[in-house]
Every structure is written in C-alpha cells, then in structure tokens.
Coordinates of C-alpha atoms and ligand atoms in Angstrom, one line a residue:
M1 CA 302.8 73.8 53.3
K2 CA 302.3 72.0 50.0
A3 CA 305.0 72.0 47.3
T4 CA 303.4 74.4 44.9
T5 CA 302.7 77.0 47.7
K6 CA 306.2 76.6 49.0
L7 CA 307.6 77.1 45.5
L8 CA 305.7 80.3 44.9
Q9 CA 306.6 81.6 48.3
S10 CA 310.2 81.0 47.6
I11 CA 310.2 83.4 44.6
P12 CA 311.3 86.7 46.1
V13 CA 309.6 90.1 45.7
D14 CA 312.2 92.7 44.7
E15 CA 313.2 94.5 47.9
L16 CA 314.2 97.7 46.1
T17 CA 311.0 98.3 44.0
G18 CA 308.4 95.7 45.1
A19 CA 308.4 94.2 41.7
I20 CA 306.6 90.8 41.9
A21 CA 308.5 89.4 39.0
V22 CA 312.2 88.9 39.7
P23 CA 314.0 91.7 37.8
I24 CA 316.6 91.0 35.1
Y25 CA 319.8 92.5 36.3
Q26 CA 321.4 92.8 32.8
T27 CA 324.8 94.1 34.0
S28 CA 328.3 92.7 33.8
T29 CA 329.7 94.6 36.8
F30 CA 328.7 96.4 39.9
V31 CA 329.9 99.8 41.2
Q32 CA 331.9 99.5 44.4
E33 CA 331.9 102.0 47.3
A34 CA 335.6 101.4 47.9
P35 CA 337.9 98.7 46.5
G36 CA 336.4 95.4 47.7
V37 CA 333.4 97.1 49.4
N38 CA 330.2 96.3 47.5
K39 CA 326.5 95.3 48.0
G40 CA 327.3 91.5 47.7
F41 CA 328.0 91.5 43.9
D42 CA 331.1 92.5 42.1
Y43 CA 331.1 90.8 38.7
S44 CA 328.3 88.8 37.0
R45 CA 330.4 85.7 36.2
T46 CA 330.9 85.3 39.9
N47 CA 327.4 86.3 41.0
N48 CA 324.4 88.1 39.6
P49 CA 321.1 88.9 41.5
T50 CA 318.8 87.4 38.9
R51 CA 320.9 84.2 38.7
Q52 CA 321.2 84.1 42.5
A53 CA 317.4 84.3 42.9
L54 CA 317.0 81.4 40.5
E55 CA 319.7 79.4 42.4
K56 CA 317.9 79.8 45.7
I57 CA 314.6 78.8 44.2
V58 CA 316.0 75.6 42.6
A59 CA 317.9 74.7 45.8
E60 CA 314.6 74.9 47.7
L61 CA 312.7 73.1 45.0
E62 CA 315.2 70.1 45.2
E63 CA 315.4 70.4 49.0
G64 CA 319.2 71.0 48.8
K65 CA 321.5 73.5 50.4
A66 CA 323.1 75.1 47.3
G67 CA 322.0 75.6 43.7
I68 CA 324.2 76.7 40.8
A69 CA 322.8 77.7 37.4
F70 CA 324.7 76.9 34.2
S71 CA 324.6 77.8 30.5
S72 CA 323.5 74.2 29.7
G73 CA 322.7 70.9 31.2
L74 CA 326.0 69.6 29.9
A75 CA 327.9 72.5 31.5
A76 CA 326.3 71.5 34.8
I77 CA 327.4 67.8 34.3
D78 CA 330.9 69.1 33.3
A79 CA 331.2 71.1 36.6
V80 CA 330.3 68.0 38.7
L81 CA 333.0 66.0 36.8
K82 CA 335.6 68.6 37.8
L83 CA 335.3 67.3 41.4
L84 CA 337.3 64.2 40.1
E85 CA 341.0 63.7 39.5
S86 CA 343.1 61.7 37.1
G87 CA 342.9 58.0 38.1
D88 CA 339.3 58.3 39.5
E89 CA 336.5 56.1 38.2
I90 CA 332.8 56.7 37.6
V91 CA 330.2 53.9 37.6
A92 CA 327.3 55.1 35.4
C93 CA 323.9 53.8 34.2
D94 CA 324.2 52.0 30.9
D95 CA 321.1 53.7 29.4
I96 CA 322.7 57.1 29.6
Y97 CA 322.0 60.4 27.8
G98 CA 324.3 60.5 24.7
G99 CA 325.8 63.8 25.5
A100 CA 326.9 62.7 29.0
F101 CA 328.4 59.6 27.3
R102 CA 330.3 61.7 24.8
L103 CA 331.6 64.0 27.6
F104 CA 332.8 61.0 29.6
E105 CA 334.4 59.2 26.7
K106 CA 335.7 61.9 24.4
V107 CA 336.7 64.6 27.0
Y108 CA 337.3 63.2 30.5
K109 CA 338.8 59.9 29.4
K110 CA 341.9 61.7 28.0
F111 CA 342.3 63.3 31.5
G112 CA 342.6 59.8 33.1
I113 CA 339.0 59.5 34.3
S114 CA 337.4 56.2 33.3
V115 CA 333.7 55.1 33.3
K116 CA 332.1 51.7 33.7
Y117 CA 328.5 51.4 32.4
V118 CA 326.3 49.0 34.2
D119 CA 322.6 48.3 34.6
T120 CA 322.0 50.3 37.7
T121 CA 318.6 48.7 38.2
D122 CA 320.6 45.6 39.3
L123 CA 322.3 46.5 42.7
T124 CA 324.6 43.5 42.5
Q125 CA 326.0 44.6 39.1
L126 CA 326.5 48.1 40.5
F127 CA 328.2 46.8 43.6
N128 CA 330.5 44.6 41.6
A129 CA 331.6 47.5 39.4
L130 CA 332.9 49.6 42.4
T131 CA 336.6 49.6 43.1
P132 CA 338.7 51.6 45.6
N133 CA 339.2 54.2 42.8
T134 CA 335.4 54.8 42.3
K135 CA 334.6 58.3 43.3
L136 CA 331.2 58.9 41.7
I137 CA 328.1 56.9 40.8
W138 CA 326.1 58.5 38.0
L139 CA 322.4 57.8 37.7
E140 CA 319.6 58.7 35.5
T141 CA 316.3 57.6 36.7
P142 CA 314.0 57.3 34.8
T143 CA 316.5 56.8 32.0
N144 CA 316.5 58.2 28.5
P145 CA 314.8 56.7 26.4
T146 CA 313.7 53.3 28.0
L147 CA 312.7 54.9 31.3
K148 CA 314.4 52.3 33.5
I149 CA 314.1 53.0 37.2
S150 CA 317.0 52.7 39.7
D151 CA 316.6 52.6 43.4
I152 CA 318.0 56.0 44.6
R153 CA 317.7 55.2 48.3
A154 CA 319.5 51.8 48.1
I155 CA 322.2 53.2 45.8
A156 CA 322.7 56.3 48.1
N157 CA 323.2 53.9 51.0
L158 CA 325.8 51.9 49.0
A159 CA 327.5 55.1 48.0
K160 CA 327.7 56.3 51.6
Q161 CA 329.2 53.0 52.7
Q162 CA 331.8 53.2 50.0
N163 CA 332.5 56.9 50.5
V164 CA 331.5 57.7 46.9
Y165 CA 329.4 60.6 45.6
L166 CA 326.0 59.8 44.2
C167 CA 324.9 62.2 41.5
V168 CA 321.4 61.9 39.9
D169 CA 320.5 63.4 36.6
N170 CA 316.9 64.3 37.5
T171 CA 316.0 65.8 34.2
F172 CA 313.3 63.3 33.2
A173 CA 311.4 63.2 36.5
S174 CA 311.8 67.0 37.2
P175 CA 311.8 68.3 40.8
A176 CA 308.0 68.1 40.7
G177 CA 308.2 64.4 40.2
Q178 CA 311.2 63.3 42.3
L179 CA 313.5 64.6 44.9
P180 CA 316.8 62.6 44.9
L181 CA 318.5 64.5 47.6
S182 CA 315.7 63.6 50.1
L183 CA 316.4 60.0 49.2
G184 CA 320.1 60.3 50.1
A185 CA 321.8 61.5 46.8
D186 CA 324.6 64.0 47.2
I187 CA 324.1 65.9 43.9
V188 CA 321.3 66.5 41.5
V189 CA 321.8 67.8 38.0
H190 CA 319.2 69.0 35.5
S191 CA 319.1 69.9 31.9
A192 CA 316.9 72.8 32.9
T193 CA 316.3 73.2 29.1
K194 CA 313.6 70.5 29.7
Y195 CA 310.9 70.6 32.4
I196 CA 312.3 73.3 34.6
G197 CA 312.3 75.8 31.7
G198 CA 309.3 74.1 30.2
H199 CA 308.7 76.2 27.1
S200 CA 311.5 75.1 24.7
D201 CA 312.9 78.6 24.7
V202 CA 316.1 78.4 26.8
I203 CA 319.2 76.1 27.1
A204 CA 320.2 75.9 30.8
G205 CA 321.5 73.6 33.5
V206 CA 321.4 73.4 37.2
V207 CA 323.3 71.6 40.0
V208 CA 321.9 71.3 43.5
T209 CA 323.9 69.7 46.3
R210 CA 322.7 68.3 49.7
E211 CA 325.6 69.9 51.5
K212 CA 326.6 73.6 51.2
E213 CA 330.3 72.8 51.1
L214 CA 330.0 70.6 48.0
G215 CA 328.0 73.3 46.3
E216 CA 330.7 75.8 47.1
Q217 CA 333.3 73.6 45.4
I218 CA 331.1 73.3 42.3
K219 CA 330.5 77.1 42.3
F220 CA 334.3 77.6 42.5
Y221 CA 334.7 75.5 39.3
Q222 CA 331.9 77.4 37.6
N223 CA 333.5 80.8 38.4
A224 CA 336.9 79.4 37.3
C225 CA 335.7 78.0 34.1
G226 CA 332.9 80.4 33.3
A227 CA 329.8 78.5 32.1
I228 CA 327.2 80.7 33.8
L229 CA 323.6 81.3 33.0
S230 CA 322.7 84.8 31.7
P231 CA 320.4 87.1 33.6
F232 CA 317.7 86.9 30.9
D233 CA 317.8 83.1 30.8
S234 CA 317.7 83.0 34.6
F235 CA 314.5 85.1 34.4
L236 CA 313.0 82.7 31.9
L237 CA 313.7 79.7 34.1
I238 CA 312.1 81.4 37.1
R239 CA 309.1 82.1 35.0
G240 CA 309.0 78.5 33.8
I241 CA 309.4 77.2 37.4
E242 CA 306.3 79.1 38.5
T243 CA 304.1 76.6 36.6
L244 CA 306.3 73.5 36.9
H245 CA 304.1 71.4 39.2
L246 CA 300.9 72.2 37.2
R247 CA 302.6 71.4 33.9
V248 CA 304.2 68.1 35.0
Q249 CA 301.0 67.0 36.7
A250 CA 299.1 67.5 33.4
Q251 CA 301.8 66.0 31.3
S252 CA 302.0 62.9 33.5
R253 CA 298.2 62.4 33.3
S254 CA 298.3 62.7 29.6
A255 CA 301.4 60.5 29.2
L256 CA 299.7 57.7 31.3
A257 CA 296.6 57.8 29.1
I258 CA 298.7 57.7 25.9
A259 CA 300.9 54.8 27.3
E260 CA 297.7 52.8 28.2
H261 CA 296.3 53.4 24.8
L262 CA 299.5 52.4 23.0
S263 CA 299.8 49.3 25.1
Q264 CA 296.4 48.1 23.7
H265 CA 297.2 49.0 20.1
P266 CA 297.5 46.0 17.7
E267 CA 300.5 47.5 15.8
V268 CA 302.5 48.4 18.9
D269 CA 305.0 46.0 20.3
Q270 CA 306.4 47.5 23.5
V271 CA 305.5 50.5 25.6
Y272 CA 308.0 52.0 28.0
Y273 CA 306.3 54.0 30.7
P274 CA 306.9 53.7 34.5
G275 CA 303.3 54.5 35.2
L276 CA 302.2 51.2 33.6
P277 CA 301.9 48.3 36.1
S278 CA 303.6 46.1 33.4
H279 CA 306.8 48.3 33.6
P280 CA 309.5 46.4 35.5
G281 CA 310.3 49.5 37.6
H282 CA 306.6 50.4 38.3
E283 CA 306.5 49.7 42.0
L284 CA 309.8 51.3 42.7
A285 CA 308.8 54.4 40.6
A286 CA 305.5 54.6 42.5
R287 CA 307.5 54.6 45.8
Q288 CA 310.2 57.1 44.9
Q289 CA 308.5 59.4 42.4
K290 CA 305.6 61.7 43.0
L291 CA 304.7 61.7 39.3
F292 CA 305.6 59.2 36.5
G293 CA 306.5 62.0 34.1
G294 CA 305.7 63.1 30.5
V295 CA 307.9 60.9 28.5
V296 CA 306.7 57.7 26.8
S297 CA 308.7 55.4 24.5
F298 CA 307.4 52.7 22.3
S299 CA 308.2 50.4 19.5
L300 CA 306.1 48.9 16.7
K301 CA 305.6 45.3 15.9
D302 CA 307.2 46.2 12.6
D303 CA 310.7 46.4 14.1
N304 CA 312.1 48.4 11.2
V305 CA 314.2 51.6 11.5
D306 CA 312.7 53.0 8.3
T307 CA 309.2 52.6 9.6
A308 CA 310.1 54.4 12.8
R309 CA 311.8 57.1 10.9
Q310 CA 308.8 57.5 8.7
L311 CA 306.3 57.6 11.6
V312 CA 308.2 60.5 13.4
T313 CA 307.9 62.7 10.3
I314 CA 304.1 62.4 9.8
T315 CA 302.6 63.2 13.2
Q316 CA 300.8 66.6 13.3
H317 CA 300.8 67.5 17.0
F318 CA 304.0 65.7 18.0
H319 CA 306.8 67.8 16.3
L320 CA 309.9 66.1 15.2
A321 CA 312.6 67.6 17.4
E322 CA 315.3 66.7 19.9
S323 CA 314.5 67.7 23.5
L324 CA 311.6 67.2 25.8
G325 CA 309.7 68.7 28.7
G326 CA 308.1 71.6 26.9
V327 CA 304.5 72.6 26.6
K328 CA 304.4 71.5 22.9
S329 CA 304.6 67.7 22.3
L330 CA 307.7 66.4 20.6
V331 CA 308.6 63.1 19.0
A332 CA 312.1 61.7 18.4
H333 CA 313.9 58.7 17.0
P334 CA 316.7 58.3 19.6
A335 CA 318.9 55.9 17.5
S336 CA 319.4 58.6 14.8
M337 CA 319.0 61.7 17.0
T338 CA 319.7 62.0 20.8
H339 CA 321.5 58.7 21.0
A340 CA 323.5 58.8 17.7
S341 CA 326.7 59.5 19.6
I342 CA 326.4 56.1 21.4
P343 CA 327.8 53.2 19.4
A344 CA 325.0 51.0 18.0
E345 CA 326.1 47.9 19.9
R346 CA 326.2 49.7 23.3
R347 CA 322.9 51.3 22.6
R348 CA 321.3 47.9 21.8
Q349 CA 322.9 46.3 24.9
A350 CA 321.2 49.1 27.0
G351 CA 317.8 48.0 25.5
V352 CA 317.5 50.9 23.0
K353 CA 316.1 49.3 19.9
D354 CA 316.9 51.0 16.6
S355 CA 313.2 51.3 15.9
L356 CA 312.3 52.8 19.3
I357 CA 310.3 56.1 19.2
R358 CA 310.3 58.6 22.1
L359 CA 307.4 60.9 22.9
S360 CA 307.6 64.0 25.0
V361 CA 303.9 64.7 25.9
G362 CA 303.0 68.4 26.1
L363 CA 299.9 70.2 27.1
E364 CA 297.7 69.7 24.0
D365 CA 294.5 67.8 24.6
T366 CA 295.1 64.1 25.4
E367 CA 292.5 62.9 22.9
D368 CA 294.0 65.0 20.1
L369 CA 297.4 63.5 20.8
I370 CA 296.1 59.9 20.8
K371 CA 294.3 60.6 17.5
D372 CA 297.5 62.0 16.0
L373 CA 299.5 58.8 17.0
D374 CA 296.7 56.5 15.8
A375 CA 296.7 58.2 12.4
A376 CA 300.5 58.1 12.0
I377 CA 300.6 54.4 13.1
A378 CA 297.8 53.6 10.6
A379 CA 299.6 55.5 7.8
V380 CA 302.9 53.6 8.2
A381 CA 301.2 50.2 8.9
H382 CA 299.0 50.5 5.8
D383 CA 301.5 51.8 3.4
P384 CA 302.6 48.7 1.5
Q385 CA 306.2 49.8 1.8
Y386 CA 305.9 49.6 5.6
H387 CA 303.4 46.8 5.9
I388 CA 303.8 44.4 8.8
N389 CA 304.0 40.7 7.7
S390 CA 302.2 39.2 10.6
Ligands
PLP401 C1 319.0 63.5 30.7 C2 319.7 64.6 30.1 N1 320.7 65.2 30.8 C3 321.4 66.2 30.3 C4 321.2 66.8 29.1 C5 322.0 67.9 28.5 O1 321.3 69.1 28.7 P1 321.5 70.4 27.7 O2 321.0 70.0 26.4 O3 320.7 71.4 28.4 O4 323.0 70.7 27.7 C6 320.1 66.2 28.3 C7 319.7 66.8 27.0 O5 319.0 66.3 26.3 C8 319.3 65.1 28.9 O6 318.3 64.6 28.2

C-alpha cells in the first residue's frame, strides 16, 4: 500500500457514531463504573481519545511503535531530554534550531547536562566528540536554515555501537519527506506546528519512538510534567495530516523551481537547497529523503544585513513571519528572528550568514512566488541605498 493510502486508512472511523472525522473529546475527566474501572480513559492529562487517535496516526506515519503529542515542539524536545541525568552529555548538530540551543544551554546546563556542538555532516568530528558520558546524539537534517544534510543511517550505526540514543528532529523534512526511524534512529521529534499541522493555526509537538518501551518512558515524563496537546489542537493536527503528502509534494516541487531560479539570478550569491545538485548534501539527501522539502535559503551578493532585512519586508506573497511549513509562503531573516538566541559568533561558525534569508514555500502558484522574489530583489538592488558595488 502506498504511503498516502496507508495514512488515510490509519485515521479511524468513530466506533460509537460512525463519524468519519475524529471527534473532539473536549473533556477533562471520564466517569468510572467503579473506582479504577473505566473505558480506558480516566483523566485527559494522562490520555484523551482525540489525542490518542493522533498519537497512533503519527506513530504509523513515522513507522514507530509509540507516538506522544505535546503542546509544542519545544515541549516534545524537553520530554526527550528528561531521559538524561546530571553528568550526561549530548552531541548536537552545530546548525541547530535556536530554541533547542536555548533549552540546552539555559535550562538543562544548570541541571548538569552538557552539550557539544559539531558539524554532524562530518562523521569523524562526530565520533571524536563522543565520550563515555555521551547519552544522546541530537540531529537536525536538513538543518535550519542552511539545510545541511547528515547521514542518519551511518550516525545511527555509530550510536548503536556506542550505546547512545539517536534523536532526529524531523521538522524540516516532515514524515512525508523522510523516515529517520526506518534508517535506525531511536527517536523522532517534530515541531508539528510546521508541516504536520500545515496551516499555521496550531502550536504542537510530537515524539515518535522506534521501541514501545522508550515511548512509555517519555509518556511517563509527559504525564508527570503535563505538557499535553489539547483535544481541539489534536483534531487540527489530524485534519492537517490528511493532506500532508500532497502539500509537501507540491511545496517541494515549487521550492526546487525557486531554488533553480535563484541560483541563476545575477544578484544572488548562494542558494541553499538540498534538491540542487550543487548542494554538498545533494546525493545523501536524494538517498535518505523522499522529498527535498519546502524550505530554501539564500544570500545576496550584497552581503549586507540591512539589505536582507529590507528585502524580507517588501515581498508580497512571502509574509514576514517566523515559522514554516504552512500553506502560505513565509520569509524570515534568521539572524534577527529564529536564530537571534544563538550568539553571533557561533551562528557564523555554523555557516549562518547575517545576511541569509530563509523562505518557506507554500502553495501559491510557483510563477507568482518567483515574480515576487524577483521584484523584491530588484527593489533592494536598485535602491541606491542598497546598491551592490560590483
Ligand atoms: C527544527 C525545529 N524544531 C523545533 C522547533 C520548536 O517547535 P515549536 O515552535 O512548535 O515549539 C522549531 C520551531 O521553529 C523548529 O524549527
């Protein structure tokens, strides 16, 4: 069975009423027949039928054994970190999402958990960073915003040899584009706010584990700490997931056309998109991903922060906003938005130029999006204030 059919098959029909859409069980508690005797649900922090339906769907989607839905992507990351103890070490990709960096450095560091940041596209660097205290390897692939690609299968083999968990933040590829558990990872996390939700109307996170037992441990921490997804938001995610494959296929097609166009543009310096043969991770991405995704980053020849900041305010179809993965196209300036919490020096070391612009390609017509970018680039390039001295 093909992935889209399997996905739609996995969305249950309500047994009680036959409702084809998963009902929203907007209830905090469940009436019991006798103390401790219930229909499988007792309190909605622990379990809720709408959330449980979503959790089963995402577990199937990621080909894992357990899914757990959280109130945000960061809450999902936080629950995974609770597997660790004081003295444990994490080795993480250097081009990491700013919020994960902040959580590692400003919250978990004070509990004695330390993190080394390395270029995980280089297996030797990764190997050399491991110590007997390393308990977790943290990967984003493609990374945010330079779309670097790390070899999940090779790193999963290394993690197994060293008895270390491998967790992949699969937000950028989405489950339509990449299945890290099938490549050997132990845990997948998502900011479901992005492609899984797909409509920029919900903040949510999910964790999926390859083994049931690890999922049960994470679910224990969720219930103990409380960062659950509401029934309504669970419903929104299920509704979003129904069109996940279609959306990400269209977004990837459009993103490739935009990346190809930008790479020929005389004012553009660098284009970062794993679907371009010139991208250093192209062959690996073609091997481990089903789709190259809807995010494209680029920089102008005029390597000037102010020019980049000007450009992101004048596009018409690309709305200036944080986030990605929705049906409406977005544009962002990572250095002053999503990545502002990462110190400038560390950001630059990870290859994130201060003038870099990130696009999240939505479902508008590709030609309209290209025209929009061309007009914005022309406007900043021809404004004498921002003119390139070539
Ligand atoms: C790669 C990645 N992981 C995690 C998160 C955090 O997710 P949320 O904003 O849903 O908490 C984000 C948010 O931008 C992200 O881009």
